[in-house]
Amino acid sequence: MTKKALQKKKSSSLWSKIRLGLLIALFAGSVTSFGKTIYDRKIVGAYGNDAAALAAIERADPRALSADDLTSFRFDSEAYTEEVANLDWRLSYMFDQGDGHLERPYKAATQSTIGTNNDGLGPIYNATSCESCHQANGRTTPLPGQGYLVRLSVPGVGPDGGPKPHPIYGGQFGDVSIEGVASEGTVRTVYEEIKGTYGDGTPYTLLKPTVELTDLGYGDIGFYTMTSARAPLSLFGLGLLEALEDETLLAWADPDDADGDGISGKVNRVWDIEHHKTSIGRFGWKAEQPSLVAQSADAAANDMGVTTALLPAQTCTDAQPACTGALHGESHGVMELDRISLEEVAAYMQLLAVPARGHLDHPEVIRGEELFSAVGCAACHKPEAVTGNSHKYKRLRNKRIQAFTDLLLHDMGEGLSDNRPSFEADGSEWRTPPLWGLGLLEQVNGHTMLLHDGRARNIAEAILWHGGEGEASKEAFRTMPLKDREALITFLKSL
């Protein structure tokens, strides 16, 4: 057990008493000092009492502040796990609770475990905990069986306007199952080598993956099935991306390329399961979720088979009677993760600090940043933005951030296409991933595998896979002198 876990265990009894008191107050409607109630959607968080923590940030070089005063200066293997500084105690409590939910491994429901807080895994699933895919809040190595998911759909539009689930295998391939229920099969990835050369003649090799679904547990999957492999994304800084106003994203969008620069980003309009309306998506590889509460509920259901108030039904299909008939968790009535816990999971992600930028005055970093802008990378990977004034947590409002994303969909070319539409995103369109914290990925997670399916083994390969709207920038990088390529990558690692 880690030191962090031991500390949590020692304080669990106290926190349980505090939480009980908060819940009593919540249901009595008496907790009104901050927002409407502590867990209400209108909750607002103010600063805490640790002014010294903010003073240390204020003394830092402003260029280093990736996330304004929500920046962390931790650069070790736990760099993605820091709580933002000077947090109100109530938000800090929610953060700690959410951390526990993410770390907790779920177990299959049994008669003896009904009512426990980790009851209800599966019956068909991919992972036993959030941390399985997001090790230390980063990206677990994206290989089959290790945080590597395969989305499924068939031609047509689903009931919410999104992808139409497979009639037998559903919307996500479950390669693990509880005892007594057959899994959906095995995921295997086969790679094709694609050879290329830089402008100076230096050779390189890219790996193009093809997903194979074998040992099928419920019959033929059909030639018409569309698949899309997905690698995990990091969790830190997501609250600040959520705090960007829709108007900011719409101002960046240029779906018809009216300015003629070859970049035509657009928003993805998706179904918001929390508010029952169409909203602008911003989370996931194709911007398929509008909020962190919705994202958390979707991941709980599809990755772990854990039900919530937003998605109370098991993901079993009619062709899987053993799955449908299995004992399901009843920790919270029909829910296996209750609404308060779901809010705490979202709060944890919303309030994770972002690692600071480093080596600001290194000549290679300075040169690399100039090249990044000169070759057009900044057209999609927007270096700066300011969050809005409407997020429910004051702590996330009006912050200058350096996330290096526009959260828009861009056509990345046939080479990266999964040929699977999702809401308004077509097969070749992907959301611009944020680049902050990129240089710490190997330190935190022990790998440098990038892109939506982990095919790129390093930053250079990720750039070389760019096509479509990224083709010109890719070619500029490919034909650069070696020193310039190295400078650009050094800059990206400094983020």
Tab-separated table of C-alpha atoms in Angstrom:
chain	number	residue	atom	x	y	z
A	1	MET	CA	0.000	0.000	0.000
A	2	THR	CA	1.396	3.427	-0.946
A	3	LYS	CA	2.033	6.199	1.583
A	4	LYS	CA	-0.846	8.129	0.019
A	5	ALA	CA	-3.175	5.143	0.462
A	6	LEU	CA	-2.101	4.680	4.095
A	7	GLN	CA	-2.819	8.320	4.830
A	8	LYS	CA	-6.254	7.959	3.275
A	9	LYS	CA	-6.940	4.814	5.295
A	10	LYS	CA	-6.031	6.536	8.553
A	11	SER	CA	-8.359	9.441	7.822
A	12	SER	CA	-11.196	7.394	6.316
A	13	SER	CA	-13.127	7.136	9.568
A	14	LEU	CA	-13.021	10.903	10.114
A	15	TRP	CA	-13.967	11.624	6.533
A	16	SER	CA	-16.805	9.115	6.748
A	17	LYS	CA	-18.215	11.039	9.689
A	18	ILE	CA	-17.754	14.348	7.875
A	19	ARG	CA	-19.359	12.971	4.752
A	20	LEU	CA	-22.303	11.633	6.739
A	21	GLY	CA	-22.793	15.069	8.252
A	22	LEU	CA	-22.580	16.712	4.847
A	23	LEU	CA	-25.069	14.299	3.387
A	24	ILE	CA	-27.497	14.885	6.254
A	25	ALA	CA	-27.146	18.613	5.674
A	26	LEU	CA	-27.521	18.121	1.943
A	27	PHE	CA	-30.800	16.273	2.220
A	28	ALA	CA	-31.975	18.741	4.835
A	29	GLY	CA	-31.228	21.519	2.365
A	30	SER	CA	-29.210	23.449	4.941
A	31	VAL	CA	-25.750	23.619	3.375
A	32	THR	CA	-26.104	26.986	1.683
A	33	SER	CA	-22.920	28.879	2.435
A	34	PHE	CA	-21.340	28.036	-0.879
A	35	GLY	CA	-23.585	27.672	-3.845
A	36	LYS	CA	-26.977	26.124	-3.248
A	37	THR	CA	-25.666	22.936	-1.654
A	38	ILE	CA	-22.253	21.341	-1.581
A	39	TYR	CA	-23.130	18.864	-4.317
A	40	ASP	CA	-25.555	21.025	-6.258
A	41	ARG	CA	-24.811	21.758	-9.913
A	42	LYS	CA	-24.663	25.465	-8.995
A	43	ILE	CA	-21.812	24.907	-6.587
A	44	VAL	CA	-19.087	27.571	-6.659
A	45	GLY	CA	-15.700	27.208	-5.068
A	46	ALA	CA	-13.601	30.059	-3.673
A	47	TYR	CA	-10.015	30.184	-2.566
A	48	GLY	CA	-8.895	28.435	0.574
A	49	ASN	CA	-6.729	29.817	3.361
A	50	ASP	CA	-3.292	28.867	2.028
A	51	ALA	CA	-2.182	32.189	0.577
A	52	ALA	CA	1.445	31.053	0.679
A	53	ALA	CA	0.723	28.422	-1.972
A	54	LEU	CA	-0.550	31.063	-4.361
A	55	ALA	CA	2.300	33.411	-3.486
A	56	ALA	CA	4.798	30.785	-4.645
A	57	ILE	CA	3.016	30.560	-7.985
A	58	GLU	CA	2.867	34.341	-8.303
A	59	ARG	CA	6.652	34.506	-7.903
A	60	ALA	CA	7.157	32.086	-10.801
A	61	ASP	CA	7.999	33.122	-14.344
A	62	PRO	CA	4.579	33.848	-15.930
A	63	ARG	CA	5.666	32.021	-19.084
A	64	ALA	CA	5.902	28.804	-17.078
A	65	LEU	CA	2.300	28.933	-15.901
A	66	SER	CA	0.554	26.418	-18.128
A	67	ALA	CA	-2.655	26.865	-16.147
A	68	ASP	CA	-2.376	30.259	-14.461
A	69	ASP	CA	-2.526	29.739	-10.668
A	70	LEU	CA	-3.663	26.142	-11.178
A	71	THR	CA	-0.146	25.235	-12.298
A	72	SER	CA	1.978	22.658	-10.473
A	73	PHE	CA	5.761	22.603	-10.274
A	74	ARG	CA	6.040	18.882	-9.687
A	75	PHE	CA	7.987	17.034	-12.401
A	76	ASP	CA	8.403	13.478	-11.108
A	77	SER	CA	6.343	10.321	-11.726
A	78	GLU	CA	3.421	11.919	-9.831
A	79	ALA	CA	3.456	15.118	-11.889
A	80	TYR	CA	-0.114	14.630	-13.110
A	81	THR	CA	-1.631	13.972	-9.664
A	82	GLU	CA	-1.379	17.344	-7.891
A	83	GLU	CA	-4.430	19.083	-6.452
A	84	VAL	CA	-4.582	22.749	-7.435
A	85	ALA	CA	-3.162	25.111	-4.840
A	86	ASN	CA	-5.210	26.942	-2.212
A	87	LEU	CA	-8.433	25.044	-2.736
A	88	ASP	CA	-11.474	25.628	-0.560
A	89	TRP	CA	-11.705	22.776	1.971
A	90	ARG	CA	-15.036	21.568	0.599
A	91	LEU	CA	-13.643	21.257	-2.905
A	92	SER	CA	-10.497	19.664	-1.494
A	93	TYR	CA	-12.733	17.100	0.210
A	94	MET	CA	-14.531	16.374	-3.064
A	95	PHE	CA	-11.146	16.074	-4.788
A	96	ASP	CA	-9.969	13.467	-2.270
A	97	GLN	CA	-13.213	11.532	-2.521
A	98	GLY	CA	-12.986	11.542	-6.315
A	99	ASP	CA	-9.410	10.309	-6.137
A	100	GLY	CA	-10.623	7.341	-4.105
A	101	HIS	CA	-13.334	6.526	-6.645
A	102	LEU	CA	-10.818	6.556	-9.502
A	103	GLU	CA	-8.415	4.253	-7.654
A	104	ARG	CA	-11.054	1.834	-6.356
A	105	PRO	CA	-11.174	-1.498	-8.227
A	106	TYR	CA	-14.713	-2.724	-8.811
A	107	LYS	CA	-15.670	-6.339	-8.202
A	108	ALA	CA	-18.400	-8.578	-9.532
A	109	ALA	CA	-21.633	-8.404	-7.587
A	110	THR	CA	-22.337	-11.272	-5.210
A	111	GLN	CA	-25.000	-11.850	-2.581
A	112	SER	CA	-22.456	-11.057	0.132
A	113	THR	CA	-21.188	-7.804	-1.426
A	114	ILE	CA	-24.479	-6.102	-2.284
A	115	GLY	CA	-24.450	-2.639	-0.792
A	116	THR	CA	-20.667	-2.150	-0.830
A	117	ASN	CA	-19.171	0.782	-2.700
A	118	ASN	CA	-17.255	-1.256	-5.273
A	119	ASP	CA	-20.004	-3.709	-6.130
A	120	GLY	CA	-21.183	-4.244	-9.710
A	121	LEU	CA	-18.279	-4.758	-12.116
A	122	GLY	CA	-19.319	-5.727	-15.634
A	123	PRO	CA	-20.754	-8.221	-16.378
A	124	ILE	CA	-18.829	-7.484	-19.625
A	125	TYR	CA	-16.106	-4.882	-19.351
A	126	ASN	CA	-12.570	-3.719	-20.226
A	127	ALA	CA	-11.112	-2.486	-16.931
A	128	THR	CA	-11.758	-2.846	-13.189
A	129	SER	CA	-10.982	0.762	-12.277
A	130	CYS	CA	-10.507	4.194	-13.812
A	131	GLU	CA	-6.856	4.027	-12.820
A	132	SER	CA	-6.412	0.924	-14.983
A	133	CYS	CA	-6.543	3.155	-18.062
A	134	HIS	CA	-5.297	6.375	-16.484
A	135	GLN	CA	-2.278	5.345	-14.459
A	136	ALA	CA	-1.197	8.287	-12.277
A	137	ASN	CA	-3.794	10.333	-14.214
A	138	GLY	CA	-1.844	9.847	-17.414
A	139	ARG	CA	-2.121	7.315	-20.209
A	140	THR	CA	-1.619	3.638	-19.456
A	141	THR	CA	0.353	1.965	-22.244
A	142	PRO	CA	-2.195	1.618	-25.079
A	143	LEU	CA	-1.942	-2.064	-25.915
A	144	PRO	CA	-4.728	-4.707	-25.969
A	145	GLY	CA	-5.537	-5.562	-22.360
A	146	GLN	CA	-3.882	-2.370	-21.100
A	147	GLY	CA	-6.142	0.629	-21.454
A	148	TYR	CA	-6.884	-0.034	-25.119
A	149	LEU	CA	-10.551	0.150	-26.096
A	150	VAL	CA	-12.358	-0.669	-29.324
A	151	ARG	CA	-15.516	1.263	-30.156
A	152	LEU	CA	-18.097	-0.469	-32.369
A	153	SER	CA	-20.970	0.720	-34.529
A	154	VAL	CA	-22.925	-0.204	-37.630
A	155	PRO	CA	-24.140	2.027	-40.471
A	156	GLY	CA	-26.877	4.405	-39.414
A	157	VAL	CA	-27.549	6.811	-36.592
A	158	GLY	CA	-28.167	5.859	-32.978
A	159	PRO	CA	-31.192	7.023	-30.943
A	160	ASP	CA	-29.255	10.014	-29.559
A	161	GLY	CA	-27.814	11.047	-32.917
A	162	GLY	CA	-24.480	9.356	-32.301
A	163	PRO	CA	-23.047	6.086	-33.628
A	164	LYS	CA	-25.515	3.203	-33.944
A	165	PRO	CA	-24.446	0.376	-31.598
A	166	HIS	CA	-23.828	-3.110	-32.957
A	167	PRO	CA	-27.021	-5.163	-32.381
A	168	ILE	CA	-25.083	-8.026	-30.760
A	169	TYR	CA	-21.844	-6.522	-29.442
A	170	GLY	CA	-23.043	-3.050	-28.477
A	171	GLY	CA	-21.050	0.152	-28.708
A	172	GLN	CA	-17.783	-1.056	-27.204
A	173	PHE	CA	-16.062	-4.430	-27.425
A	174	GLY	CA	-15.795	-6.049	-23.988
A	175	ASP	CA	-12.788	-8.341	-23.851
A	176	VAL	CA	-13.220	-9.287	-20.158
A	177	SER	CA	-16.200	-10.614	-18.218
A	178	ILE	CA	-17.229	-11.866	-14.810
A	179	GLU	CA	-17.511	-15.570	-14.007
A	180	GLY	CA	-20.440	-17.237	-15.723
A	181	VAL	CA	-20.649	-14.677	-18.534
A	182	ALA	CA	-18.745	-15.017	-21.794
A	183	SER	CA	-16.605	-12.083	-22.831
A	184	GLU	CA	-17.152	-10.673	-26.283
A	185	GLY	CA	-13.787	-11.933	-27.463
A	186	THR	CA	-10.133	-11.003	-27.822
A	187	VAL	CA	-8.577	-7.853	-29.257
A	188	ARG	CA	-5.483	-8.280	-31.390
A	189	THR	CA	-3.542	-5.590	-33.232
A	190	VAL	CA	-1.516	-6.267	-36.354
A	191	TYR	CA	0.935	-3.635	-37.589
A	192	GLU	CA	1.985	-2.811	-41.131
A	193	GLU	CA	5.304	-1.019	-41.595
A	194	ILE	CA	5.183	2.123	-43.694
A	195	LYS	CA	8.588	3.392	-44.742
A	196	GLY	CA	9.437	6.994	-45.476
A	197	THR	CA	12.351	9.399	-45.572
A	198	TYR	CA	12.998	12.858	-44.223
A	199	GLY	CA	14.015	15.593	-46.613
A	200	ASP	CA	17.672	14.978	-45.822
A	201	GLY	CA	17.364	11.289	-46.765
A	202	THR	CA	17.163	9.917	-43.227
A	203	PRO	CA	14.772	6.933	-43.245
A	204	TYR	CA	11.917	6.405	-40.817
A	205	THR	CA	9.245	3.761	-40.291
A	206	LEU	CA	5.659	4.251	-39.192
A	207	LEU	CA	3.398	1.501	-37.878
A	208	LYS	CA	-0.157	1.293	-39.210
A	209	PRO	CA	-2.384	-0.806	-36.923
A	210	THR	CA	-5.266	-3.040	-37.918
A	211	VAL	CA	-7.552	-4.252	-35.147
A	212	GLU	CA	-8.667	-7.873	-35.236
A	213	LEU	CA	-11.495	-9.127	-33.021
A	214	THR	CA	-11.128	-12.858	-32.472
A	215	ASP	CA	-12.543	-15.649	-30.277
A	216	LEU	CA	-15.949	-14.018	-30.639
A	217	GLY	CA	-18.257	-14.991	-27.804
A	218	TYR	CA	-21.592	-14.209	-29.460
A	219	GLY	CA	-21.241	-15.166	-33.089
A	220	ASP	CA	-20.183	-13.444	-36.270
A	221	ILE	CA	-19.667	-9.703	-35.884
A	222	GLY	CA	-20.414	-8.948	-39.542
A	223	PHE	CA	-18.378	-7.361	-42.314
A	224	TYR	CA	-20.363	-4.134	-41.974
A	225	THR	CA	-19.112	-3.407	-38.441
A	226	MET	CA	-17.096	-0.227	-37.971
A	227	THR	CA	-14.341	-0.303	-35.363
A	228	SER	CA	-12.207	2.388	-33.789
A	229	ALA	CA	-9.375	1.669	-31.374
A	230	ARG	CA	-8.938	4.236	-28.624
A	231	ALA	CA	-5.947	4.916	-26.372
A	232	PRO	CA	-6.403	6.593	-22.966
A	233	LEU	CA	-6.131	10.352	-22.552
A	234	SER	CA	-4.602	12.177	-19.589
A	235	LEU	CA	-6.926	13.540	-16.896
A	236	PHE	CA	-5.158	16.669	-15.626
A	237	GLY	CA	-6.325	20.126	-16.666
A	238	LEU	CA	-9.691	18.923	-17.930
A	239	GLY	CA	-11.611	21.318	-15.721
A	240	LEU	CA	-9.977	24.266	-17.459
A	241	LEU	CA	-10.920	22.877	-20.871
A	242	GLU	CA	-14.466	22.490	-19.584
A	243	ALA	CA	-14.343	26.129	-18.433
A	244	LEU	CA	-13.647	27.450	-21.942
A	245	GLU	CA	-16.801	29.097	-23.218
A	246	ASP	CA	-18.661	27.685	-26.208
A	247	GLU	CA	-18.265	31.112	-27.800
A	248	THR	CA	-14.473	30.730	-27.684
A	249	LEU	CA	-14.613	27.433	-29.569
A	250	LEU	CA	-17.098	28.811	-32.079
A	251	ALA	CA	-14.875	31.841	-32.700
A	252	TRP	CA	-11.997	29.498	-33.522
A	253	ALA	CA	-14.125	27.316	-35.787
A	254	ASP	CA	-13.940	27.855	-39.551
A	255	PRO	CA	-15.831	24.878	-41.008
A	256	ASP	CA	-15.826	26.250	-44.555
A	257	ASP	CA	-12.245	27.597	-44.408
A	258	ALA	CA	-13.489	31.118	-45.021
A	259	ASP	CA	-10.039	32.580	-44.453
A	260	GLY	CA	-8.429	30.195	-46.959
A	261	ASP	CA	-5.630	29.022	-44.685
A	262	GLY	CA	-6.378	25.331	-45.235
A	263	ILE	CA	-7.603	24.862	-41.657
A	264	SER	CA	-11.327	24.250	-41.245
A	265	GLY	CA	-11.940	23.201	-37.668
A	266	LYS	CA	-15.473	22.662	-36.448
A	267	VAL	CA	-17.248	21.829	-33.217
A	268	ASN	CA	-18.896	18.465	-32.675
A	269	ARG	CA	-22.502	18.832	-31.552
A	270	VAL	CA	-23.384	15.862	-29.362
A	271	TRP	CA	-26.133	14.591	-27.093
A	272	ASP	CA	-25.750	15.755	-23.494
A	273	ILE	CA	-27.047	12.886	-21.327
A	274	GLU	CA	-27.061	15.077	-18.246
A	275	HIS	CA	-29.183	17.945	-19.555
A	276	HIS	CA	-31.045	16.090	-22.311
A	277	LYS	CA	-30.108	18.459	-25.077
A	278	THR	CA	-27.594	18.903	-27.883
A	279	SER	CA	-24.372	20.556	-26.703
A	280	ILE	CA	-20.884	21.228	-27.990
A	281	GLY	CA	-18.582	18.278	-27.334
A	282	ARG	CA	-15.070	18.777	-26.021
A	283	PHE	CA	-13.893	15.532	-24.381
A	284	GLY	CA	-12.715	12.319	-26.014
A	285	TRP	CA	-10.819	11.721	-29.246
A	286	LYS	CA	-13.725	12.949	-31.358
A	287	ALA	CA	-15.115	15.450	-28.834
A	288	GLU	CA	-18.062	13.152	-28.107
A	289	GLN	CA	-18.818	14.293	-24.544
A	290	PRO	CA	-19.806	17.826	-23.475
A	291	SER	CA	-18.885	17.693	-19.779
A	292	LEU	CA	-16.787	15.774	-17.290
A	293	VAL	CA	-19.857	14.439	-15.494
A	294	ALA	CA	-21.130	12.997	-18.787
A	295	GLN	CA	-17.656	11.728	-19.700
A	296	SER	CA	-17.325	10.004	-16.322
A	297	ALA	CA	-20.726	8.325	-16.610
A	298	ASP	CA	-19.966	7.127	-20.127
A	299	ALA	CA	-16.591	5.676	-19.109
A	300	ALA	CA	-18.076	3.983	-16.051
A	301	ALA	CA	-20.745	2.277	-18.142
A	302	ASN	CA	-18.713	1.271	-21.176
A	303	ASP	CA	-15.287	0.608	-19.681
A	304	MET	CA	-16.314	-1.026	-16.384
A	305	GLY	CA	-20.003	-1.886	-16.710
A	306	VAL	CA	-20.788	0.404	-13.776
A	307	THR	CA	-24.198	2.076	-13.815
A	308	THR	CA	-25.003	5.652	-12.767
A	309	ALA	CA	-28.051	7.883	-12.580
A	310	LEU	CA	-27.187	9.191	-16.057
A	311	LEU	CA	-26.710	5.720	-17.553
A	312	PRO	CA	-28.656	3.329	-15.286
A	313	ALA	CA	-28.941	0.426	-17.754
A	314	GLN	CA	-26.350	-2.309	-18.121
A	315	THR	CA	-24.602	-2.410	-21.499
A	316	CYS	CA	-25.708	-6.008	-22.175
A	317	THR	CA	-27.510	-6.563	-25.493
A	318	ASP	CA	-30.499	-8.836	-26.108
A	319	ALA	CA	-28.121	-11.399	-27.592
A	320	GLN	CA	-26.318	-11.749	-24.234
A	321	PRO	CA	-28.822	-13.369	-21.838
A	322	ALA	CA	-26.198	-14.432	-19.300
A	323	CYS	CA	-25.042	-10.816	-19.066
A	324	THR	CA	-28.596	-9.543	-18.703
A	325	GLY	CA	-29.434	-12.171	-16.085
A	326	ALA	CA	-26.300	-11.741	-13.975
A	327	LEU	CA	-26.485	-10.308	-10.480
A	328	HIS	CA	-25.918	-6.563	-10.687
A	329	GLY	CA	-24.664	-4.206	-8.012
A	330	GLU	CA	-27.150	-2.417	-5.791
A	331	SER	CA	-24.845	-0.143	-3.856
A	332	HIS	CA	-27.169	2.792	-4.414
A	333	GLY	CA	-30.498	1.312	-5.432
A	334	VAL	CA	-30.297	0.682	-9.157
A	335	MET	CA	-27.031	2.618	-9.422
A	336	GLU	CA	-23.557	1.208	-8.855
A	337	LEU	CA	-22.013	4.698	-8.697
A	338	ASP	CA	-24.325	7.279	-7.138
A	339	ARG	CA	-24.744	10.871	-8.243
A	340	ILE	CA	-22.668	12.328	-5.426
A	341	SER	CA	-19.801	9.972	-6.225
A	342	LEU	CA	-20.110	10.801	-9.921
A	343	GLU	CA	-19.823	14.503	-9.070
A	344	GLU	CA	-16.749	13.729	-6.970
A	345	VAL	CA	-15.111	11.866	-9.855
A	346	ALA	CA	-15.715	14.870	-12.101
A	347	ALA	CA	-14.462	17.269	-9.405
A	348	TYR	CA	-11.232	15.311	-9.121
A	349	MET	CA	-10.534	15.752	-12.827
A	350	GLN	CA	-11.703	19.363	-12.786
A	351	LEU	CA	-9.323	20.271	-9.977
A	352	LEU	CA	-6.133	18.510	-11.034
A	353	ALA	CA	-3.261	20.926	-11.542
A	354	VAL	CA	-1.287	21.155	-14.785
A	355	PRO	CA	2.515	20.763	-14.830
A	356	ALA	CA	4.434	23.953	-15.560
A	357	ARG	CA	6.405	24.561	-18.717
A	358	GLY	CA	10.154	24.142	-18.353
A	359	HIS	CA	13.474	25.224	-19.870
A	360	LEU	CA	11.937	28.488	-21.036
A	361	ASP	CA	15.239	30.157	-21.919
A	362	HIS	CA	16.944	27.155	-23.499
A	363	PRO	CA	17.957	28.129	-27.060
A	364	GLU	CA	16.523	24.897	-28.490
A	365	VAL	CA	13.174	25.497	-26.791
A	366	ILE	CA	13.014	29.084	-28.027
A	367	ARG	CA	13.915	28.039	-31.564
A	368	GLY	CA	11.440	25.130	-31.436
A	369	GLU	CA	8.595	27.394	-30.366
A	370	GLU	CA	9.326	29.732	-33.268
A	371	LEU	CA	9.227	26.797	-35.679
A	372	PHE	CA	6.015	25.479	-34.117
A	373	SER	CA	4.301	28.710	-35.041
A	374	ALA	CA	6.068	29.210	-38.366
A	375	VAL	CA	5.001	25.855	-39.845
A	376	GLY	CA	1.376	26.265	-38.785
A	377	CYS	CA	1.102	23.912	-35.807
A	378	ALA	CA	-0.372	26.705	-33.700
A	379	ALA	CA	-3.335	27.038	-36.074
A	380	CYS	CA	-4.946	24.017	-34.388
A	381	HIS	CA	-2.843	23.666	-31.247
A	382	LYS	CA	-3.808	27.126	-29.969
A	383	PRO	CA	-1.075	28.169	-27.521
A	384	GLU	CA	-3.258	30.335	-25.293
A	385	ALA	CA	-6.839	30.829	-24.217
A	386	VAL	CA	-8.762	32.363	-21.329
A	387	THR	CA	-11.462	30.433	-19.516
A	388	GLY	CA	-14.893	31.967	-19.144
A	389	ASN	CA	-16.784	33.335	-16.195
A	390	SER	CA	-19.540	30.735	-15.965
A	391	HIS	CA	-18.018	27.487	-14.709
A	392	LYS	CA	-19.649	26.320	-11.486
A	393	TYR	CA	-16.275	26.446	-9.723
A	394	LYS	CA	-14.931	29.980	-9.329
A	395	ARG	CA	-11.463	28.488	-9.067
A	396	LEU	CA	-11.551	27.707	-12.805
A	397	ARG	CA	-12.894	31.031	-14.010
A	398	ASN	CA	-10.975	33.697	-15.964
A	399	LYS	CA	-7.718	31.747	-16.152
A	400	ARG	CA	-5.088	32.233	-18.837
A	401	ILE	CA	-4.075	28.764	-19.954
A	402	GLN	CA	-1.548	27.273	-22.360
A	403	ALA	CA	-3.237	24.013	-23.336
A	404	PHE	CA	-2.202	24.043	-27.022
A	405	THR	CA	-5.576	22.928	-28.343
A	406	ASP	CA	-8.676	24.407	-29.932
A	407	LEU	CA	-10.870	21.411	-28.962
A	408	LEU	CA	-12.179	21.419	-32.545
A	409	LEU	CA	-12.525	18.611	-35.051
A	410	HIS	CA	-10.041	18.632	-37.924
A	411	ASP	CA	-9.716	16.405	-40.974
A	412	MET	CA	-6.454	14.539	-40.386
A	413	GLY	CA	-6.417	12.663	-43.670
A	414	GLU	CA	-7.021	9.128	-44.829
A	415	GLY	CA	-3.981	7.745	-43.007
A	416	LEU	CA	-5.540	8.420	-39.592
A	417	SER	CA	-9.152	7.802	-40.580
A	418	ASP	CA	-11.090	5.152	-38.677
A	419	ASN	CA	-13.956	5.420	-41.224
A	420	ARG	CA	-16.402	5.617	-38.314
A	421	PRO	CA	-18.560	8.737	-37.922
A	422	SER	CA	-19.603	9.975	-34.494
A	423	PHE	CA	-22.270	12.683	-34.253
A	424	GLU	CA	-20.975	15.420	-36.606
A	425	ALA	CA	-17.425	14.021	-36.787
A	426	ASP	CA	-16.682	11.936	-39.851
A	427	GLY	CA	-14.169	9.109	-40.018
A	428	SER	CA	-11.129	11.285	-40.707
A	429	GLU	CA	-11.918	14.037	-38.204
A	430	TRP	CA	-10.331	14.134	-34.756
A	431	ARG	CA	-10.331	16.617	-31.903
A	432	THR	CA	-7.065	18.516	-31.423
A	433	PRO	CA	-5.447	16.951	-28.351
A	434	PRO	CA	-3.948	19.316	-25.743
A	435	LEU	CA	-0.159	19.279	-25.609
A	436	TRP	CA	0.439	20.567	-22.089
A	437	GLY	CA	2.337	18.067	-19.937
A	438	LEU	CA	3.443	16.118	-23.033
A	439	GLY	CA	7.099	16.076	-22.074
A	440	LEU	CA	6.358	14.283	-18.799
A	441	LEU	CA	4.483	11.351	-20.342
A	442	GLU	CA	7.483	9.012	-20.317
A	443	GLN	CA	8.395	10.048	-16.755
A	444	VAL	CA	4.870	9.365	-15.507
A	445	ASN	CA	3.726	6.421	-17.636
A	446	GLY	CA	6.900	4.886	-19.016
A	447	HIS	CA	6.028	5.226	-22.692
A	448	THR	CA	5.680	7.824	-25.452
A	449	MET	CA	2.893	6.206	-27.490
A	450	LEU	CA	0.619	8.850	-29.005
A	451	LEU	CA	-2.415	9.437	-31.251
A	452	HIS	CA	-5.900	7.995	-30.868
A	453	ASP	CA	-4.807	4.361	-31.129
A	454	GLY	CA	-1.261	4.664	-29.795
A	455	ARG	CA	0.310	3.958	-33.193
A	456	ALA	CA	2.913	6.728	-32.888
A	457	ARG	CA	5.849	5.570	-30.790
A	458	ASN	CA	7.143	9.095	-30.205
A	459	ILE	CA	6.443	12.747	-30.961
A	460	ALA	CA	8.143	12.679	-34.364
A	461	GLU	CA	5.968	9.787	-35.543
A	462	ALA	CA	2.843	11.559	-34.299
A	463	ILE	CA	3.724	14.555	-36.468
A	464	LEU	CA	4.529	12.354	-39.473
A	465	TRP	CA	1.053	10.795	-39.292
A	466	HIS	CA	-0.590	14.197	-39.819
A	467	GLY	CA	-2.498	14.520	-43.067
A	468	GLY	CA	-5.481	16.465	-44.333
A	469	GLU	CA	-5.465	19.848	-42.618
A	470	GLY	CA	-2.140	18.935	-40.984
A	471	GLU	CA	-0.429	17.889	-44.211
A	472	ALA	CA	1.397	21.182	-44.833
A	473	SER	CA	2.765	21.317	-41.281
A	474	LYS	CA	3.781	17.655	-41.475
A	475	GLU	CA	5.641	18.245	-44.721
A	476	ALA	CA	7.374	21.296	-43.290
A	477	PHE	CA	8.572	19.147	-40.395
A	478	ARG	CA	9.572	16.238	-42.635
A	479	THR	CA	11.700	18.455	-44.865
A	480	MET	CA	13.340	20.472	-42.066
A	481	PRO	CA	17.055	20.104	-41.372
A	482	LEU	CA	17.744	17.677	-38.518
A	483	LYS	CA	18.632	20.495	-36.107
A	484	ASP	CA	15.280	22.174	-36.667
A	485	ARG	CA	13.371	18.904	-36.202
A	486	GLU	CA	15.201	18.329	-32.941
A	487	ALA	CA	14.489	21.888	-31.781
A	488	LEU	CA	10.753	21.524	-32.489
A	489	ILE	CA	10.582	18.266	-30.546
A	490	THR	CA	12.611	19.767	-27.702
A	491	PHE	CA	10.061	22.567	-27.460
A	492	LEU	CA	7.165	20.074	-27.326
A	493	LYS	CA	8.926	18.162	-24.574
A	494	SER	CA	9.295	21.388	-22.592
A	495	LEU	CA	5.506	21.684	-22.324
